[in-house]
Amino acid sequence: MRVTSLPLRIGILVEQNEHFENWQLMVFDRIVADPRYSLTALLAHPAPYGAGRSSVLFKLAHRLEQAVFGRQAVYNPCNFDGRKQRIVPLASSQPGAVQAQVAELGLDLVIRMTPSGLPDDAVRELPYGEWALSFSDQKSGAGEWFSYLEVVSGAPAVDLALYVRLGASASSVAIASSSFNIKFSAVRNINFVKERAATLLLRELARLADTGELITTPLPTRQPASPPSIDELARYLGILSSHLAGRVKKAVQHKAGTGSAVWTLFTGSGRIDDFEPGVSVEIPPTLTDIKADPFLLQHEGECYLFYEAYANGDRKAHIAVGRFDGDRLEPVGIALNCDYHLSYPFVFRDGDDIFMMPETHQSKRIEIWRCVEFPLKWELHATALNGLSAADSVLTRHDGRWWLFTNLSEFHAYEDHCSELHIFEVDGPGLARITPHKRNPVVLGSTFARNAGRIFAREGRVFRPSQHNAHGIYGYGLNIMEIEQLDLENYRERCIRTIKPDFKPGLLGCHHFDAAGDRYVLDARLTL
């Protein structure tokens, strides 16, 4: 692969006279803002849809759904100005004409945002090929059908792929992929995935710019997605109607002060690499004390449990603490209560001090509290990432360094903490020095990204519990990830186990794990 000098010269293939979408403006804006890139030209395709066709009924249904569920505030770019951007209409028919245009522009790569791409001879002029996101293939002038069939078939998640046509044969290979929890509406899926796709695309562009290497893998064999048939569209509309009825019911319950998600806890003997939830003992909730996000701490010979606590119908939660007597949990009191929602009370030691880093995303910052009188008196010790929405954060030591793992929601229209895992090297609980990982977000996708407990080092191996958000359910399952590489340049992990909510009857999900000594605890969501 030829290494080009910076900045990378990028062309973007778009529709003629296009009103750009939010995700496209995000991509344009970030490319223009980064000195590693040059947005050399927008290439206007004369026939962006090729032979793609869809029914009139689909066109009407799609437009109606877009009007109801797809409305978004307009993204206002800070750096990109379409009035000043060079726009190059592609030649339409003359053989070799597009190849000559691409060669004249001296492009390193083209990002395709249309179903139709460049001719093969033009692709061969690009050292880093023609990049495309899988949803760009599933579109016509009538609308987009990305994820319609997944909703109809009850798929647990929707897949996104970034791939490239490359080399003398202009063949396609994969650059990166992700999976996202499926939503009740295909339009919501499309718009949500596009926001995440902008992040995925920019991350991989940064990797290429920093290393000069385009790392690819074989593209999985897949059938090209087609517009939904009349029968499939009818089934989809039936599913959508059913979901809407359920949402109306939940809205009524919420207004009545009921209908909160109800979680329960399970405890047993075991560690992260050998626990068996099927033989655990339940610590059931009450309507005034629903428990979730449990963290254990051994202190002076006793085992304490810190957890998110709320009553059915509450609008926010606080942090409570209990003490184990065998497998029975004795309440101790409220450890922390603020004006904003608190959850995920990650408690840990550093020397003689005990700290808590609860989730405080409503305050738009990470907070670390230091215990001044165990277990009920805490003082604010440090804050970080002010102005950002961070969830389910943990600190861990690895190879003599402190690392902060957190789930940020860098969003425009959709706040979501389940899709991006960001890592920072820090100086410790004081959080005075924070250095972002070069490949943030190091994990992208709702099936693996979100933290689900503290990070464990055991017999030379490092494990990270993560949430498996799928089937339209937040907290559907629990993954055990093994971290194989962690430094500021690289991050690699693999899933070694997924716990689904089938280890006890009556469960809808399970999404958190912790252990201390020989005791473990996890939470599970109850069906109502």
Short mmCIF file of C-alpha atoms in Angstrom, two decimals, residues 77-525:
data_model
loop_
_atom_site.label_atom_id
_atom_site.label_comp_id
_atom_site.label_asym_id
_atom_site.label_seq_id
_atom_site.Cartn_x
_atom_site.Cartn_y
_atom_site.Cartn_z
CA PRO A 77 -21.37 22.87 11.14
CA CYS A 78 -18.67 25.05 12.65
CA ASN A 79 -15.99 24.57 10.00
CA PHE A 80 -17.64 23.37 6.78
CA ASP A 81 -19.14 25.99 4.47
CA GLY A 82 -20.92 24.49 1.47
CA ARG A 83 -20.82 27.82 -0.36
CA LYS A 84 -17.02 27.72 -0.40
CA GLN A 85 -16.62 24.01 -1.03
CA ARG A 86 -15.42 22.85 -4.44
CA ILE A 87 -18.11 20.77 -6.16
CA VAL A 88 -17.11 18.67 -9.18
CA PRO A 89 -19.91 17.18 -11.33
CA LEU A 90 -18.79 13.74 -12.50
CA ALA A 91 -18.69 13.04 -16.20
CA SER A 92 -21.67 10.87 -17.11
CA SER A 93 -20.91 8.59 -20.04
CA GLN A 94 -17.59 9.01 -21.78
CA PRO A 95 -15.29 6.02 -20.98
CA GLY A 96 -12.32 7.02 -18.85
CA ALA A 97 -13.68 10.51 -18.12
CA VAL A 98 -14.28 9.94 -14.38
CA GLN A 99 -10.88 8.24 -14.10
CA ALA A 100 -9.29 11.36 -15.57
CA GLN A 101 -11.18 13.61 -13.14
CA VAL A 102 -10.08 11.56 -10.11
CA ALA A 103 -6.47 11.53 -11.34
CA GLU A 104 -6.50 15.29 -11.91
CA LEU A 105 -7.79 15.93 -8.38
CA GLY A 106 -5.00 13.76 -6.92
CA LEU A 107 -7.36 12.10 -4.46
CA ASP A 108 -6.14 9.54 -1.92
CA LEU A 109 -9.62 8.16 -1.26
CA VAL A 110 -13.28 8.79 -1.96
CA ILE A 111 -16.08 8.41 0.57
CA ARG A 112 -19.21 7.23 -1.23
CA MET A 113 -22.51 8.50 0.19
CA THR A 114 -24.63 7.33 -2.76
CA PRO A 115 -25.78 3.84 -3.81
CA SER A 116 -23.90 4.17 -7.11
CA GLY A 117 -20.13 4.42 -6.95
CA LEU A 118 -17.19 5.28 -9.16
CA PRO A 119 -16.28 3.24 -12.23
CA ASP A 120 -13.68 0.55 -11.56
CA ASP A 121 -10.98 2.38 -13.52
CA ALA A 122 -11.49 5.47 -11.32
CA VAL A 123 -11.30 3.37 -8.15
CA ARG A 124 -7.94 2.04 -9.32
CA GLU A 125 -6.60 5.61 -9.30
CA LEU A 126 -7.21 5.86 -5.51
CA PRO A 127 -4.37 4.65 -3.24
CA TYR A 128 -6.86 4.01 -0.43
CA GLY A 129 -9.90 3.18 -2.52
CA GLU A 130 -13.58 4.07 -2.38
CA TRP A 131 -15.03 3.88 1.14
CA ALA A 132 -18.73 3.27 1.83
CA LEU A 133 -21.07 2.57 4.73
CA SER A 134 -23.52 -0.27 4.31
CA PHE A 135 -26.64 1.88 4.69
CA SER A 136 -25.56 3.95 1.67
CA ASP A 137 -26.33 0.91 -0.51
CA GLN A 138 -29.94 0.66 0.69
CA LYS A 139 -31.46 3.78 -0.77
CA SER A 140 -33.39 5.09 -3.75
CA GLY A 141 -35.11 8.35 -4.57
CA ALA A 142 -38.16 7.05 -2.67
CA GLY A 143 -36.39 6.53 0.63
CA GLU A 144 -34.08 4.23 2.61
CA TRP A 145 -34.81 0.67 3.67
CA PHE A 146 -31.85 0.00 5.96
CA SER A 147 -33.06 -2.15 8.92
CA TYR A 148 -36.67 -2.61 7.74
CA LEU A 149 -36.17 -6.34 7.30
CA GLU A 150 -34.35 -6.61 10.64
CA VAL A 151 -37.39 -5.12 12.39
CA VAL A 152 -39.74 -7.47 10.52
CA SER A 153 -37.63 -10.57 11.26
CA GLY A 154 -37.10 -9.70 14.94
CA ALA A 155 -33.32 -9.43 14.61
CA PRO A 156 -31.56 -8.70 17.93
CA ALA A 157 -29.45 -5.90 16.44
CA VAL A 158 -28.72 -4.01 13.24
CA ASP A 159 -25.26 -4.30 11.69
CA LEU A 160 -23.21 -1.50 10.23
CA ALA A 161 -20.19 -2.09 8.00
CA LEU A 162 -17.56 0.29 6.64
CA TYR A 163 -15.97 -1.23 3.57
CA VAL A 164 -13.69 -0.23 0.72
CA ARG A 165 -13.36 -1.05 -2.99
CA LEU A 166 -9.67 -1.27 -3.59
CA GLY A 167 -6.85 -2.32 -5.89
CA ALA A 168 -6.52 -3.48 -9.46
CA SER A 169 -9.66 -5.62 -9.24
CA ALA A 170 -11.65 -2.91 -7.38
CA SER A 171 -12.88 -5.67 -5.04
CA SER A 172 -14.58 -4.93 -1.70
CA VAL A 173 -13.05 -5.64 1.71
CA ALA A 174 -14.14 -4.62 5.21
CA ILE A 175 -12.48 -1.89 7.26
CA ALA A 176 -14.64 -1.98 10.42
CA SER A 177 -18.09 -3.06 11.62
CA SER A 178 -20.45 -2.55 14.56
CA SER A 179 -23.82 -3.74 15.82
CA PHE A 180 -26.49 -1.61 17.46
CA ASN A 181 -29.54 -2.42 19.56
CA ILE A 182 -32.59 -2.50 17.34
CA LYS A 183 -35.25 0.18 17.72
CA PHE A 184 -39.00 -0.12 17.11
CA SER A 185 -38.82 2.14 14.04
CA ALA A 186 -36.62 1.59 10.99
CA VAL A 187 -36.37 5.35 10.53
CA ARG A 188 -35.10 5.69 14.10
CA ASN A 189 -32.61 2.91 13.38
CA ILE A 190 -31.40 4.66 10.24
CA ASN A 191 -30.96 8.06 11.84
CA PHE A 192 -29.34 6.70 15.00
CA VAL A 193 -26.90 4.47 13.13
CA LYS A 194 -25.91 7.34 10.85
CA GLU A 195 -24.77 9.40 13.84
CA ARG A 196 -22.69 6.47 15.06
CA ALA A 197 -21.43 5.85 11.52
CA ALA A 198 -19.95 9.34 11.40
CA THR A 199 -17.89 8.46 14.48
CA LEU A 200 -16.83 5.09 13.03
CA LEU A 201 -15.79 6.66 9.73
CA LEU A 202 -13.75 9.44 11.35
CA ARG A 203 -12.04 6.97 13.69
CA GLU A 204 -10.88 4.84 10.79
CA LEU A 205 -9.77 7.88 8.79
CA ALA A 206 -7.66 8.93 11.79
CA ARG A 207 -6.13 5.47 11.99
CA LEU A 208 -5.17 5.68 8.32
CA ALA A 209 -3.79 9.21 8.64
CA ASP A 210 -1.70 8.28 11.71
CA THR A 211 -0.29 5.01 10.43
CA GLY A 212 -0.42 5.21 6.65
CA GLU A 213 -1.81 1.67 6.70
CA LEU A 214 -5.27 0.55 5.66
CA ILE A 215 -6.07 -2.58 7.66
CA THR A 216 -8.80 -4.68 6.05
CA THR A 217 -10.45 -8.07 6.45
CA PRO A 218 -12.51 -10.17 4.01
CA LEU A 219 -16.02 -8.85 3.61
CA PRO A 220 -18.59 -11.40 4.86
CA THR A 221 -20.82 -12.82 2.15
CA ARG A 222 -24.20 -11.13 2.34
CA GLN A 223 -27.25 -10.84 0.16
CA PRO A 224 -27.82 -7.32 -1.14
CA ALA A 225 -30.73 -5.78 0.74
CA SER A 226 -33.78 -4.93 -1.35
CA PRO A 227 -36.68 -2.56 -0.66
CA PRO A 228 -39.42 -4.23 1.40
CA SER A 229 -42.14 -5.94 -0.58
CA ILE A 230 -45.79 -5.03 -0.08
CA ASP A 231 -46.19 -8.04 2.25
CA GLU A 232 -43.07 -7.17 4.25
CA LEU A 233 -44.15 -3.55 4.51
CA ALA A 234 -47.58 -4.60 5.81
CA ARG A 235 -45.94 -6.80 8.47
CA TYR A 236 -43.60 -3.97 9.40
CA LEU A 237 -46.46 -1.51 9.84
CA GLY A 238 -48.24 -4.04 12.07
CA ILE A 239 -45.14 -4.40 14.27
CA LEU A 240 -44.74 -0.62 14.40
CA SER A 241 -48.38 -0.19 15.49
CA SER A 242 -47.93 -2.75 18.27
CA HIS A 243 -44.83 -0.96 19.56
CA LEU A 244 -46.62 2.37 19.52
CA ALA A 245 -49.45 0.94 21.62
CA GLY A 246 -46.88 -0.26 24.14
CA ARG A 247 -45.23 3.15 24.25
CA VAL A 248 -48.58 4.82 24.91
CA LYS A 249 -49.16 2.43 27.82
CA LYS A 250 -45.73 3.23 29.27
CA ALA A 251 -46.37 6.96 28.93
CA VAL A 252 -49.62 6.62 30.85
CA GLN A 253 -47.88 4.61 33.60
CA HIS A 254 -45.08 7.17 33.79
CA LYS A 255 -47.56 10.01 34.16
CA ALA A 256 -49.28 8.04 36.93
CA GLY A 257 -45.96 7.62 38.77
CA THR A 258 -45.65 3.89 38.14
CA GLY A 259 -44.09 1.59 35.58
CA SER A 260 -40.42 1.93 36.55
CA ALA A 261 -38.07 -0.82 35.43
CA VAL A 262 -37.74 -3.30 38.29
CA TRP A 263 -34.37 -4.91 38.91
CA THR A 264 -33.40 -7.61 41.36
CA LEU A 265 -30.05 -8.82 42.66
CA PHE A 266 -28.48 -12.28 42.75
CA THR A 267 -25.46 -13.31 44.81
CA GLY A 268 -23.36 -16.42 45.07
CA SER A 269 -19.89 -17.84 45.47
CA GLY A 270 -17.57 -17.36 42.52
CA ARG A 271 -15.33 -15.04 40.55
CA ILE A 272 -15.54 -13.36 37.19
CA ASP A 273 -14.03 -16.28 35.29
CA ASP A 274 -16.01 -19.08 36.96
CA PHE A 275 -19.32 -17.82 38.43
CA GLU A 276 -22.57 -19.68 37.71
CA PRO A 277 -25.64 -17.42 38.03
CA GLY A 278 -28.03 -20.35 37.83
CA VAL A 279 -27.20 -21.37 41.42
CA SER A 280 -27.26 -17.84 42.85
CA VAL A 281 -29.52 -16.58 45.64
CA GLU A 282 -31.93 -13.73 44.96
CA ILE A 283 -31.98 -10.50 46.95
CA PRO A 284 -35.47 -9.37 45.91
CA PRO A 285 -36.56 -5.74 45.58
CA THR A 286 -39.48 -3.98 47.16
CA LEU A 287 -41.54 -1.23 45.52
CA THR A 288 -39.79 1.30 47.78
CA ASP A 289 -36.27 -0.13 47.39
CA ILE A 290 -35.43 -1.28 43.87
CA LYS A 291 -31.77 -2.19 43.59
CA ALA A 292 -29.47 -2.07 40.53
CA ASP A 293 -25.81 -1.53 39.56
CA PRO A 294 -24.38 -3.33 42.65
CA PHE A 295 -20.74 -2.89 43.76
CA LEU A 296 -19.08 -4.81 46.59
CA LEU A 297 -16.48 -3.58 49.07
CA GLN A 298 -14.84 -5.58 51.85
CA HIS A 299 -14.16 -3.43 54.90
CA GLU A 300 -12.93 -4.46 58.34
CA GLY A 301 -13.99 -8.06 57.86
CA GLU A 302 -17.47 -7.23 56.54
CA CYS A 303 -18.81 -7.28 52.97
CA TYR A 304 -20.74 -4.14 51.99
CA LEU A 305 -22.92 -3.56 48.95
CA PHE A 306 -23.34 -0.13 47.33
CA TYR A 307 -26.14 0.14 44.79
CA GLU A 308 -28.49 2.43 42.86
CA ALA A 309 -31.72 2.67 44.84
CA TYR A 310 -35.12 4.08 43.92
CA ALA A 311 -38.82 3.54 44.54
CA ASN A 312 -41.32 2.64 41.83
CA GLY A 313 -42.23 5.87 40.04
CA ASP A 314 -39.21 7.89 41.22
CA ARG A 315 -37.69 10.31 38.68
CA LYS A 316 -34.16 9.94 40.07
CA ALA A 317 -32.16 7.49 42.17
CA HIS A 318 -29.66 7.73 45.02
CA ILE A 319 -26.86 5.51 46.27
CA ALA A 320 -27.68 3.20 49.18
CA VAL A 321 -25.49 0.77 51.10
CA GLY A 322 -26.16 -2.53 52.82
CA ARG A 323 -24.12 -5.16 54.66
CA PHE A 324 -24.19 -8.89 54.02
CA ASP A 325 -25.11 -11.33 56.75
CA GLY A 326 -24.62 -14.60 54.95
CA ASP A 327 -26.65 -14.15 51.76
CA ARG A 328 -29.04 -11.72 53.43
CA LEU A 329 -28.55 -8.00 52.87
CA GLU A 330 -29.07 -5.73 55.89
CA PRO A 331 -29.79 -2.08 55.00
CA VAL A 332 -27.31 0.45 56.41
CA GLY A 333 -28.49 3.74 54.91
CA ILE A 334 -28.10 6.30 52.14
CA ALA A 335 -24.48 6.78 51.12
CA LEU A 336 -25.00 9.60 48.61
CA ASN A 337 -27.95 11.69 47.44
CA CYS A 338 -27.81 14.64 45.03
CA ASP A 339 -30.22 16.85 43.15
CA TYR A 340 -29.51 14.80 40.01
CA HIS A 341 -29.79 11.11 39.21
CA LEU A 342 -27.12 8.82 40.67
CA SER A 343 -26.35 5.23 39.73
CA TYR A 344 -23.42 2.84 39.13
CA PRO A 345 -21.59 3.51 42.45
CA PHE A 346 -18.10 2.20 41.53
CA VAL A 347 -16.30 2.00 44.89
CA PHE A 348 -12.56 1.35 45.11
CA ARG A 349 -9.50 1.81 47.26
CA ASP A 350 -6.31 3.75 46.66
CA GLY A 351 -3.94 3.30 49.56
CA ASP A 352 -5.83 4.04 52.76
CA ASP A 353 -8.56 6.01 51.01
CA ILE A 354 -11.92 4.75 49.78
CA PHE A 355 -13.45 6.46 46.75
CA MET A 356 -16.74 6.30 44.88
CA MET A 357 -17.24 7.27 41.23
CA PRO A 358 -21.03 7.15 40.67
CA GLU A 359 -22.68 7.82 37.34
CA THR A 360 -23.58 11.52 37.27
CA HIS A 361 -24.24 12.11 33.57
CA GLN A 362 -27.06 14.54 34.33
CA SER A 363 -24.49 16.88 35.90
CA LYS A 364 -22.44 16.71 32.66
CA ARG A 365 -19.24 15.67 34.40
CA ILE A 366 -17.49 12.75 36.07
CA GLU A 367 -17.38 13.00 39.86
CA ILE A 368 -15.18 11.16 42.35
CA TRP A 369 -16.17 11.23 46.01
CA ARG A 370 -13.88 10.36 48.94
CA CYS A 371 -15.20 8.59 52.01
CA VAL A 372 -14.63 10.59 55.20
CA GLU A 373 -16.70 8.37 57.50
CA PHE A 374 -17.47 4.87 56.30
CA PRO A 375 -19.92 4.10 54.84
CA LEU A 376 -22.34 7.05 54.91
CA LYS A 377 -20.27 10.25 54.75
CA TRP A 378 -18.56 11.33 51.50
CA GLU A 379 -17.03 14.54 50.15
CA LEU A 380 -16.48 15.59 46.54
CA HIS A 381 -12.85 14.87 45.70
CA ALA A 382 -12.43 15.51 41.96
CA THR A 383 -14.31 16.19 38.74
CA ALA A 384 -13.37 15.65 35.10
CA LEU A 385 -14.73 15.78 31.54
CA ASN A 386 -16.80 18.82 32.42
CA GLY A 387 -19.53 19.51 29.88
CA LEU A 388 -19.57 15.92 28.59
CA SER A 389 -22.22 13.28 29.17
CA ALA A 390 -20.42 10.26 30.65
CA ALA A 391 -21.91 7.07 32.10
CA ASP A 392 -20.78 3.90 33.90
CA SER A 393 -17.18 4.97 34.47
CA VAL A 394 -14.47 2.87 36.13
CA LEU A 395 -10.82 3.34 37.02
CA THR A 396 -8.28 0.55 36.86
CA ARG A 397 -4.52 0.11 37.13
CA HIS A 398 -2.75 -1.71 34.31
CA ASP A 399 0.99 -1.99 33.70
CA GLY A 400 1.67 0.65 36.35
CA ARG A 401 -0.73 3.21 34.87
CA TRP A 402 -4.21 4.42 35.81
CA TRP A 403 -6.87 4.12 33.12
CA LEU A 404 -10.36 5.64 33.00
CA PHE A 405 -12.96 3.63 31.05
CA THR A 406 -16.17 5.56 30.37
CA ASN A 407 -19.15 5.60 28.01
CA LEU A 408 -19.53 8.99 26.40
CA SER A 409 -22.52 10.15 24.42
CA GLU A 410 -21.19 12.50 21.74
CA PHE A 411 -24.55 13.00 20.11
CA HIS A 412 -26.60 15.46 18.12
CA ALA A 413 -30.14 14.07 18.00
CA TYR A 414 -29.77 10.90 20.10
CA GLU A 415 -28.28 10.70 23.58
CA ASP A 416 -26.98 7.17 23.99
CA HIS A 417 -24.40 5.82 26.42
CA CYS A 418 -24.46 2.25 25.14
CA SER A 419 -22.51 2.60 21.91
CA GLU A 420 -19.10 4.18 22.58
CA LEU A 421 -16.37 3.10 25.00
CA HIS A 422 -13.72 5.77 25.54
CA ILE A 423 -10.46 5.25 27.41
CA PHE A 424 -8.18 7.85 29.01
CA GLU A 425 -4.85 7.53 30.79
CA VAL A 426 -5.11 9.48 34.05
CA ASP A 427 -2.94 10.25 37.06
CA GLY A 428 -5.23 8.51 39.55
CA PRO A 429 -8.37 9.42 41.51
CA GLY A 430 -7.43 13.10 41.41
CA LEU A 431 -8.08 13.17 37.65
CA ALA A 432 -5.73 16.15 37.25
CA ARG A 433 -4.15 14.74 34.08
CA ILE A 434 -6.28 13.09 31.41
CA THR A 435 -4.86 11.82 28.10
CA PRO A 436 -7.35 10.39 25.58
CA HIS A 437 -6.65 7.11 23.84
CA LYS A 438 -5.61 7.63 20.23
CA ARG A 439 -8.34 5.32 18.90
CA ASN A 440 -11.33 6.61 20.89
CA PRO A 441 -13.95 5.31 20.86
CA VAL A 442 -12.00 2.07 21.22
CA VAL A 443 -15.23 0.03 21.09
CA LEU A 444 -18.21 1.13 19.01
CA GLY A 445 -21.53 -0.72 19.11
CA SER A 446 -24.21 -1.39 21.71
CA THR A 447 -23.56 -5.13 22.00
CA PHE A 448 -20.13 -4.71 23.67
CA ALA A 449 -19.27 -1.07 24.44
CA ARG A 450 -21.02 -0.15 27.70
CA ASN A 451 -19.29 -0.98 30.98
CA ALA A 452 -21.09 -3.37 33.31
CA GLY A 453 -18.91 -3.36 36.42
CA ARG A 454 -15.33 -2.99 37.59
CA ILE A 455 -12.33 -4.35 35.67
CA PHE A 456 -10.66 -7.43 37.17
CA ALA A 457 -7.10 -8.73 36.97
CA ARG A 458 -6.97 -12.46 37.68
CA GLU A 459 -4.04 -14.83 37.21
CA GLY A 460 -2.40 -12.68 34.59
CA ARG A 461 -5.62 -12.01 32.65
CA VAL A 462 -7.72 -8.84 32.63
CA PHE A 463 -11.52 -8.93 32.36
CA ARG A 464 -14.07 -6.19 31.63
CA PRO A 465 -17.78 -6.87 32.15
CA SER A 466 -19.84 -5.17 29.45
CA GLN A 467 -23.50 -4.85 28.58
CA HIS A 468 -25.04 -6.75 25.68
CA ASN A 469 -27.82 -4.42 24.57
CA ALA A 470 -29.97 -6.21 21.99
CA HIS A 471 -33.55 -7.30 21.15
CA GLY A 472 -34.68 -3.72 21.74
CA ILE A 473 -33.92 -4.14 25.47
CA TYR A 474 -31.53 -1.98 27.48
CA GLY A 475 -29.43 -4.34 29.60
CA TYR A 476 -30.50 -7.52 27.82
CA GLY A 477 -27.33 -9.47 28.57
CA LEU A 478 -23.91 -9.41 30.21
CA ASN A 479 -20.61 -10.02 28.41
CA ILE A 480 -17.31 -10.99 29.96
CA MET A 481 -14.61 -9.39 27.82
CA GLU A 482 -10.92 -10.26 28.10
CA ILE A 483 -8.62 -7.29 27.48
CA GLU A 484 -5.71 -8.48 25.36
CA GLN A 485 -3.93 -5.19 24.67
CA LEU A 486 -4.12 -1.78 26.34
CA ASP A 487 -1.84 1.19 25.72
CA LEU A 488 -2.38 4.69 24.36
CA GLU A 489 -1.98 3.50 20.77
CA ASN A 490 -3.93 0.23 20.81
CA TYR A 491 -6.86 -1.50 22.47
CA ARG A 492 -8.00 -5.04 21.83
CA GLU A 493 -10.47 -7.26 23.67
CA ARG A 494 -12.50 -10.37 22.96
CA CYS A 495 -15.74 -11.73 24.32
CA ILE A 496 -15.24 -14.99 26.21
CA ARG A 497 -18.76 -15.36 27.61
CA THR A 498 -22.25 -13.85 27.34
CA ILE A 499 -24.81 -14.35 30.11
CA LYS A 500 -28.38 -14.10 28.86
CA PRO A 501 -31.47 -13.62 31.08
CA ASP A 502 -32.34 -17.31 31.08
CA PHE A 503 -30.52 -18.44 34.22
CA LYS A 504 -33.65 -17.86 36.35
CA PRO A 505 -37.35 -17.71 35.38
CA GLY A 506 -39.10 -14.39 34.88
CA LEU A 507 -36.09 -12.32 33.76
CA LEU A 508 -36.01 -9.76 30.95
CA GLY A 509 -32.35 -8.75 31.17
CA CYS A 510 -29.11 -8.81 33.19
CA HIS A 511 -26.54 -6.06 32.85
CA HIS A 512 -24.05 -5.72 35.73
CA PHE A 513 -21.49 -7.83 37.64
CA ASP A 514 -19.15 -7.33 40.58
CA ALA A 515 -17.15 -9.57 42.90
CA ALA A 516 -15.08 -9.28 46.06
CA GLY A 517 -13.34 -12.13 47.83
CA ASP A 518 -15.32 -15.24 46.99
CA ARG A 519 -18.66 -13.43 46.62
CA TYR A 520 -20.17 -12.15 43.40
CA VAL A 521 -23.30 -10.13 42.75
CA LEU A 522 -25.21 -9.30 39.59
CA ASP A 523 -28.45 -7.60 38.78
CA ALA A 524 -31.32 -8.72 36.54
CA ARG A 525 -34.38 -7.01 35.19
#
